[in-house]
GROMACS .gro file of C-alpha atoms in nm:
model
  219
    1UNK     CA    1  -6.396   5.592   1.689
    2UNK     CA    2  -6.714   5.556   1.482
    3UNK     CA    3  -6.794   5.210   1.549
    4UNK     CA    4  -6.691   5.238   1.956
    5UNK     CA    5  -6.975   5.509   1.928
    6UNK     CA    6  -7.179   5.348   1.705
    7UNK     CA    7  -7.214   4.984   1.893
    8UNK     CA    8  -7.277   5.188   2.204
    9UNK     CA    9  -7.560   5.368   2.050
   10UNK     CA   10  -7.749   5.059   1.931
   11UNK     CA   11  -7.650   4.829   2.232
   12UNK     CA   12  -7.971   4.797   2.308
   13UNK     CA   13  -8.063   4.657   1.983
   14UNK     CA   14  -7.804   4.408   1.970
   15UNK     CA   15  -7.901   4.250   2.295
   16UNK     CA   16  -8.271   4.264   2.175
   17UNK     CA   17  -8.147   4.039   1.890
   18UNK     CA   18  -7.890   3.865   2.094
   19UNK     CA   19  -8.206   3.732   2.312
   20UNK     CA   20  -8.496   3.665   2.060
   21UNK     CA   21  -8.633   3.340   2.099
   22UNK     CA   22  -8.477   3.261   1.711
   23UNK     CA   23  -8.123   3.288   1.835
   24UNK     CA   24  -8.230   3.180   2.236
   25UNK     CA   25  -8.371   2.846   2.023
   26UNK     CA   26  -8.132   2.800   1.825
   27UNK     CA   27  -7.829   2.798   2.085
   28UNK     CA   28  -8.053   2.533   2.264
   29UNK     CA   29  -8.101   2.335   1.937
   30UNK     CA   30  -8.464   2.354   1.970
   31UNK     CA   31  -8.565   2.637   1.733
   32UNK     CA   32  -8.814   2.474   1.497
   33UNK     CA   33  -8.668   2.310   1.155
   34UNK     CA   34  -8.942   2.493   0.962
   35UNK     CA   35  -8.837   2.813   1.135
   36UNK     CA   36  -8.446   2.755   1.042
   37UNK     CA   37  -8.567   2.620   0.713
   38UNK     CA   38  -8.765   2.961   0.686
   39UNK     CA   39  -8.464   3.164   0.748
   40UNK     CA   40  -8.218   2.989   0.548
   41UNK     CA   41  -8.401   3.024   0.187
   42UNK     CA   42  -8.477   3.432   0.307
   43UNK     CA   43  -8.080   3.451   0.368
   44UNK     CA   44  -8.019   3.265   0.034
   45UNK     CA   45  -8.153   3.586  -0.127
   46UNK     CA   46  -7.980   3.860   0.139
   47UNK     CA   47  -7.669   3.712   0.059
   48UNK     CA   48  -7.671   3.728  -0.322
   49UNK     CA   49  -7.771   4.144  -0.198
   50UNK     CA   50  -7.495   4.162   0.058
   51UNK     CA   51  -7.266   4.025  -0.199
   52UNK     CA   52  -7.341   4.295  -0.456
   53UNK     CA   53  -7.316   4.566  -0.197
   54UNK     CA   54  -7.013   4.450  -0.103
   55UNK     CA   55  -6.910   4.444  -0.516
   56UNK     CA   56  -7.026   4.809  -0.525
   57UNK     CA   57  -6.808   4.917  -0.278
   58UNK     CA   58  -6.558   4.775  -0.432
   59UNK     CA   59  -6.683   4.964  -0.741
   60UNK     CA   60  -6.688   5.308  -0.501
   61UNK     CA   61  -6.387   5.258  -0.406
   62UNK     CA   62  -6.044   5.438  -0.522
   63UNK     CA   63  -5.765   5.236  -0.289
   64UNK     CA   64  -5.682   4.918  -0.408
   65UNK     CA   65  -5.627   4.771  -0.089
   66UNK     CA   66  -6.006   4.869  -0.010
   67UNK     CA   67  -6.072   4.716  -0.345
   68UNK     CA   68  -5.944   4.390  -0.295
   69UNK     CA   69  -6.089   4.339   0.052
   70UNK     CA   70  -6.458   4.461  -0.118
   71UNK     CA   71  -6.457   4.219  -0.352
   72UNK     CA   72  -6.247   3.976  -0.171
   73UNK     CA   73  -6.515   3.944   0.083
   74UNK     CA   74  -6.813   3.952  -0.180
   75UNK     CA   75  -6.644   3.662  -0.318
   76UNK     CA   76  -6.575   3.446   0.025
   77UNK     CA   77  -6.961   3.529   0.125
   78UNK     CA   78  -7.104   3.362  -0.166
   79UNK     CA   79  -6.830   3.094  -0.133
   80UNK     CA   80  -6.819   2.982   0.219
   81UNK     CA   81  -7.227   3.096   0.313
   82UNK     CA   82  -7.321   2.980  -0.045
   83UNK     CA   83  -7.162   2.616   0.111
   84UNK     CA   84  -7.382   2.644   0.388
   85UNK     CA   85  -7.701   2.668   0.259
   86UNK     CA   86  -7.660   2.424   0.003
   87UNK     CA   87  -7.584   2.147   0.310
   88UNK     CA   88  -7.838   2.269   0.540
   89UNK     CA   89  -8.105   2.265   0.144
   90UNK     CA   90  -7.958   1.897   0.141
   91UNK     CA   91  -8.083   1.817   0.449
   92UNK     CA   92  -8.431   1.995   0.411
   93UNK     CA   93  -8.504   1.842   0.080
   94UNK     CA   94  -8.495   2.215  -0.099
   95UNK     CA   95  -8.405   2.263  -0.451
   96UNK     CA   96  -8.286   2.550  -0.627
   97UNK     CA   97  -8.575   2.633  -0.813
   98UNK     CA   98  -8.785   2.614  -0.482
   99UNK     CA   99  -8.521   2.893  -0.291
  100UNK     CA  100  -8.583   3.096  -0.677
  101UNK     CA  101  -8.969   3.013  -0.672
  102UNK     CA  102  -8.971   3.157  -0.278
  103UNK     CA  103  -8.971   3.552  -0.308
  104UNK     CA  104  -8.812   3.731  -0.024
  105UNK     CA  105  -9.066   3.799   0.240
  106UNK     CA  106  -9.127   4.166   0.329
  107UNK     CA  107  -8.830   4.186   0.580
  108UNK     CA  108  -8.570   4.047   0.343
  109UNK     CA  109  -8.695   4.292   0.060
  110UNK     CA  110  -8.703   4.584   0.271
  111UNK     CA  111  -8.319   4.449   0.424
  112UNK     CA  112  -8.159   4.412   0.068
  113UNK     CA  113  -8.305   4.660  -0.102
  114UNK     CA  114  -8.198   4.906   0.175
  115UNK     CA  115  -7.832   4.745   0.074
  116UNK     CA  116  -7.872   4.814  -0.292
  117UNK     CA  117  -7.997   5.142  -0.244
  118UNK     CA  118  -7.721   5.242  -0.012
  119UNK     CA  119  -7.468   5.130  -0.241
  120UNK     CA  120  -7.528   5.355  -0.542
  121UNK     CA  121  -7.687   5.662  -0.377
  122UNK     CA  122  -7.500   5.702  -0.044
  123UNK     CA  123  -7.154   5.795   0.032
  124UNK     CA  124  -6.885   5.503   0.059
  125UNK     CA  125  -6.872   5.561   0.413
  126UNK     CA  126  -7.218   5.565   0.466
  127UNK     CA  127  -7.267   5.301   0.255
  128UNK     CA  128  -6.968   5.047   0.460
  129UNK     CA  129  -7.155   5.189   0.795
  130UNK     CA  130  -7.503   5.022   0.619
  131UNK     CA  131  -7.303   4.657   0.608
  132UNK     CA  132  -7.110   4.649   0.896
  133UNK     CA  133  -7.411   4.509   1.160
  134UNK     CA  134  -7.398   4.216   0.880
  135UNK     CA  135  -7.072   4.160   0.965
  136UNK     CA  136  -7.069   4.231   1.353
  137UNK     CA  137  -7.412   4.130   1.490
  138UNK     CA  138  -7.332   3.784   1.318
  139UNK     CA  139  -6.997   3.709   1.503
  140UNK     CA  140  -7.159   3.856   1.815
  141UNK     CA  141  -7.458   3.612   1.796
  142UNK     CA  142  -7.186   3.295   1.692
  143UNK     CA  143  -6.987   3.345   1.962
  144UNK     CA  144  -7.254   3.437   2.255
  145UNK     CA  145  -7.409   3.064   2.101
  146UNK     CA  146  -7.082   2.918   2.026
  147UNK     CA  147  -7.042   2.918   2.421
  148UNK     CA  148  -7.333   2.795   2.551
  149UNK     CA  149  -7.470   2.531   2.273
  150UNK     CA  150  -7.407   2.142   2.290
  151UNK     CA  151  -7.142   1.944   2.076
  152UNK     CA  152  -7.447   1.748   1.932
  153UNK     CA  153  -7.643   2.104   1.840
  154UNK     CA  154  -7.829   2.058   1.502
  155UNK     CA  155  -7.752   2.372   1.386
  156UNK     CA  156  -7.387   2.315   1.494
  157UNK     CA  157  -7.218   2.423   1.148
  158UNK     CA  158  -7.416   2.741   1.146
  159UNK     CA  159  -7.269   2.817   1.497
  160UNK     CA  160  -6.921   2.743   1.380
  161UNK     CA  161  -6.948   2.958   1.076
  162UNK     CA  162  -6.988   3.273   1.256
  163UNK     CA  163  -6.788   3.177   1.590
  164UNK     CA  164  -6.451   3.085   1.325
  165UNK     CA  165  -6.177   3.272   1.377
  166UNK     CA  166  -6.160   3.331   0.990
  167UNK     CA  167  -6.511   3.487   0.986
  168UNK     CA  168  -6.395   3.695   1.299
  169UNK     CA  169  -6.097   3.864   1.082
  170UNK     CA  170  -6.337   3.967   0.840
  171UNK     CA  171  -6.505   4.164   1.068
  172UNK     CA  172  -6.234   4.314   1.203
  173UNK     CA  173  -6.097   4.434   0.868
  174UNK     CA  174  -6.409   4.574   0.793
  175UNK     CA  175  -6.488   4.803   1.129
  176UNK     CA  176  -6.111   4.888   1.077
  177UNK     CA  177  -6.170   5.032   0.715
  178UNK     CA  178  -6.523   5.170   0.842
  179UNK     CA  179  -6.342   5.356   1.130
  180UNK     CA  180  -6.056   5.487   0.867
  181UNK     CA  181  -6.338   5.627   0.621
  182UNK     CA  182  -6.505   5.806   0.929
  183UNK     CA  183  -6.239   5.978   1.018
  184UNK     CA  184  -6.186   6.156   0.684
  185UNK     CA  185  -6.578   6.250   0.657
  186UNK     CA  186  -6.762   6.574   0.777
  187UNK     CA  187  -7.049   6.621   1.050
  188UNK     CA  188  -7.303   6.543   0.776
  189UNK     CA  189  -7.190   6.221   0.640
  190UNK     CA  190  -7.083   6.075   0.995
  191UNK     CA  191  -7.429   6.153   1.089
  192UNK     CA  192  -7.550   5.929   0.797
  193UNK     CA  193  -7.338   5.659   0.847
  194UNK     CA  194  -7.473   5.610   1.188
  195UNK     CA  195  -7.828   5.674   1.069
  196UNK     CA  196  -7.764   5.352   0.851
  197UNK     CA  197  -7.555   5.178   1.117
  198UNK     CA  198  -7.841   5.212   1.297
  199UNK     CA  199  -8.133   5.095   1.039
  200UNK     CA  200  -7.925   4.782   0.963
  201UNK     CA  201  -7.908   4.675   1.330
  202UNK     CA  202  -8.331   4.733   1.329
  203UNK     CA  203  -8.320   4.525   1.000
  204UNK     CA  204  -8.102   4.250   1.178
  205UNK     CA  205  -8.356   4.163   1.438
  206UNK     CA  206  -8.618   4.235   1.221
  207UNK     CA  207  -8.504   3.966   0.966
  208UNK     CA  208  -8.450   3.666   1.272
  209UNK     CA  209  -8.753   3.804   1.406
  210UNK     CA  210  -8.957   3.726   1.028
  211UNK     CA  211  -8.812   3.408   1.043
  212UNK     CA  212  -8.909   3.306   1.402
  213UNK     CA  213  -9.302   3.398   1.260
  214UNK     CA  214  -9.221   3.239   0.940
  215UNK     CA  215  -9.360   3.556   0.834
  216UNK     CA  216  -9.487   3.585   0.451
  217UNK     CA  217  -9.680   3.877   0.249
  218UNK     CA  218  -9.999   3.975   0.415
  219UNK     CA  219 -10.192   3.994   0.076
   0.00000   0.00000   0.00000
């Protein structure tokens, strides 16, 4: 199946991102608050990308079950992730208008624009093969932390997000439609969904790695 192959393929990636000192940190509970605080307002603007991504698949689409779990799942991501930022903003004294005032760095351009691009120039397949790592890096990482991290963690609800069984069937439901979709496709488009499977997974540990440097724009 596509994404047997495809995990395989980027393994090494994955682990890469499974050990940077962002997620190593975090599990620990001693990543830096200014580092977390970084990250949170960059994924604040990813996720209103992801979200219309996932919309425009929904858009591509011509099944209606594949339509309702498109924009099902655009709707739960701002809903539920949406949640928590705004608790983690409480905490960090962060208003709105600072998160709109703070422009996505050069990583979280690069990452949503990549999304946005996919979605109205690439194939659906292609373009579901782009979001997936979204989906499947993140329940990786919660779980692999969800293990090891104390009750008393700070970023304890972040854990839990991504390590919930409800978050879990999400991704399942999407590698399952990604795997149906690859199986109707030619040599050529299989080859670009795992060209994007592929750039996403770089983008995933580039955009925890920008966060971890509290990276900005150089000029």
């Amino acid at each position: 199946m596509f994404s047997t192959d495809a995990w395989a393929r980027n393994a090494a990636i994955y682990e890469a991102t499974r050990t940077h000192p962002f997620n190593r940190d975090l599990a620990a509970g001693t990543l830096r608050m200014p580092a977390f605080r970084h990250y949170m307002i960059q994924d604040a603007h990813y996720l209103v990308a992801f979200a219309q991504a996932l919309a425009v698949a929904a858009a591509k689409s011509d099944d209606p079950d594949h339509i309702v779990q498109f924009s099902g799942a655009a709707s739960v991501a701002m809903e539920v992730e949406r949640s928590l930022h705004t608790d983690y903003f409480r905490r960090f004294g962060v208003t709105d208008a600072e998160v709109a005032a703070t422009p996505p760095t050069p990583v979280a351009h690069h990452y949503l624009s990549f999304l946005i691009a996919s979605g109205f120039r690439e194939p659906l397949a292609v373009h579901l093969a782009a979001m997936l790592p979204c989906f499947w890096i993140y329940r990786e990482i919660g779980n692999d932390i969800h293990a090891s991290a104390a009750a008393d963690n700070p970023y304890r609800s972040w854990i839990d997000t991504y390590a919930g069984e409800d978050f879990s069937q999400a991704v399942d439901a999407m590698i399952a439609v990604t795997d149906a979709l690859a199986a109707q496709v030619g040599p050529k488009v299989l080859a670009g969904m795992h060209a994007s499977f592929t750039r996403a997974c770089q983008l995933e540990w580039m955009f925890w790695d920008s966060a971890y440097r509290e990276a900005g724009w150089p000029v």
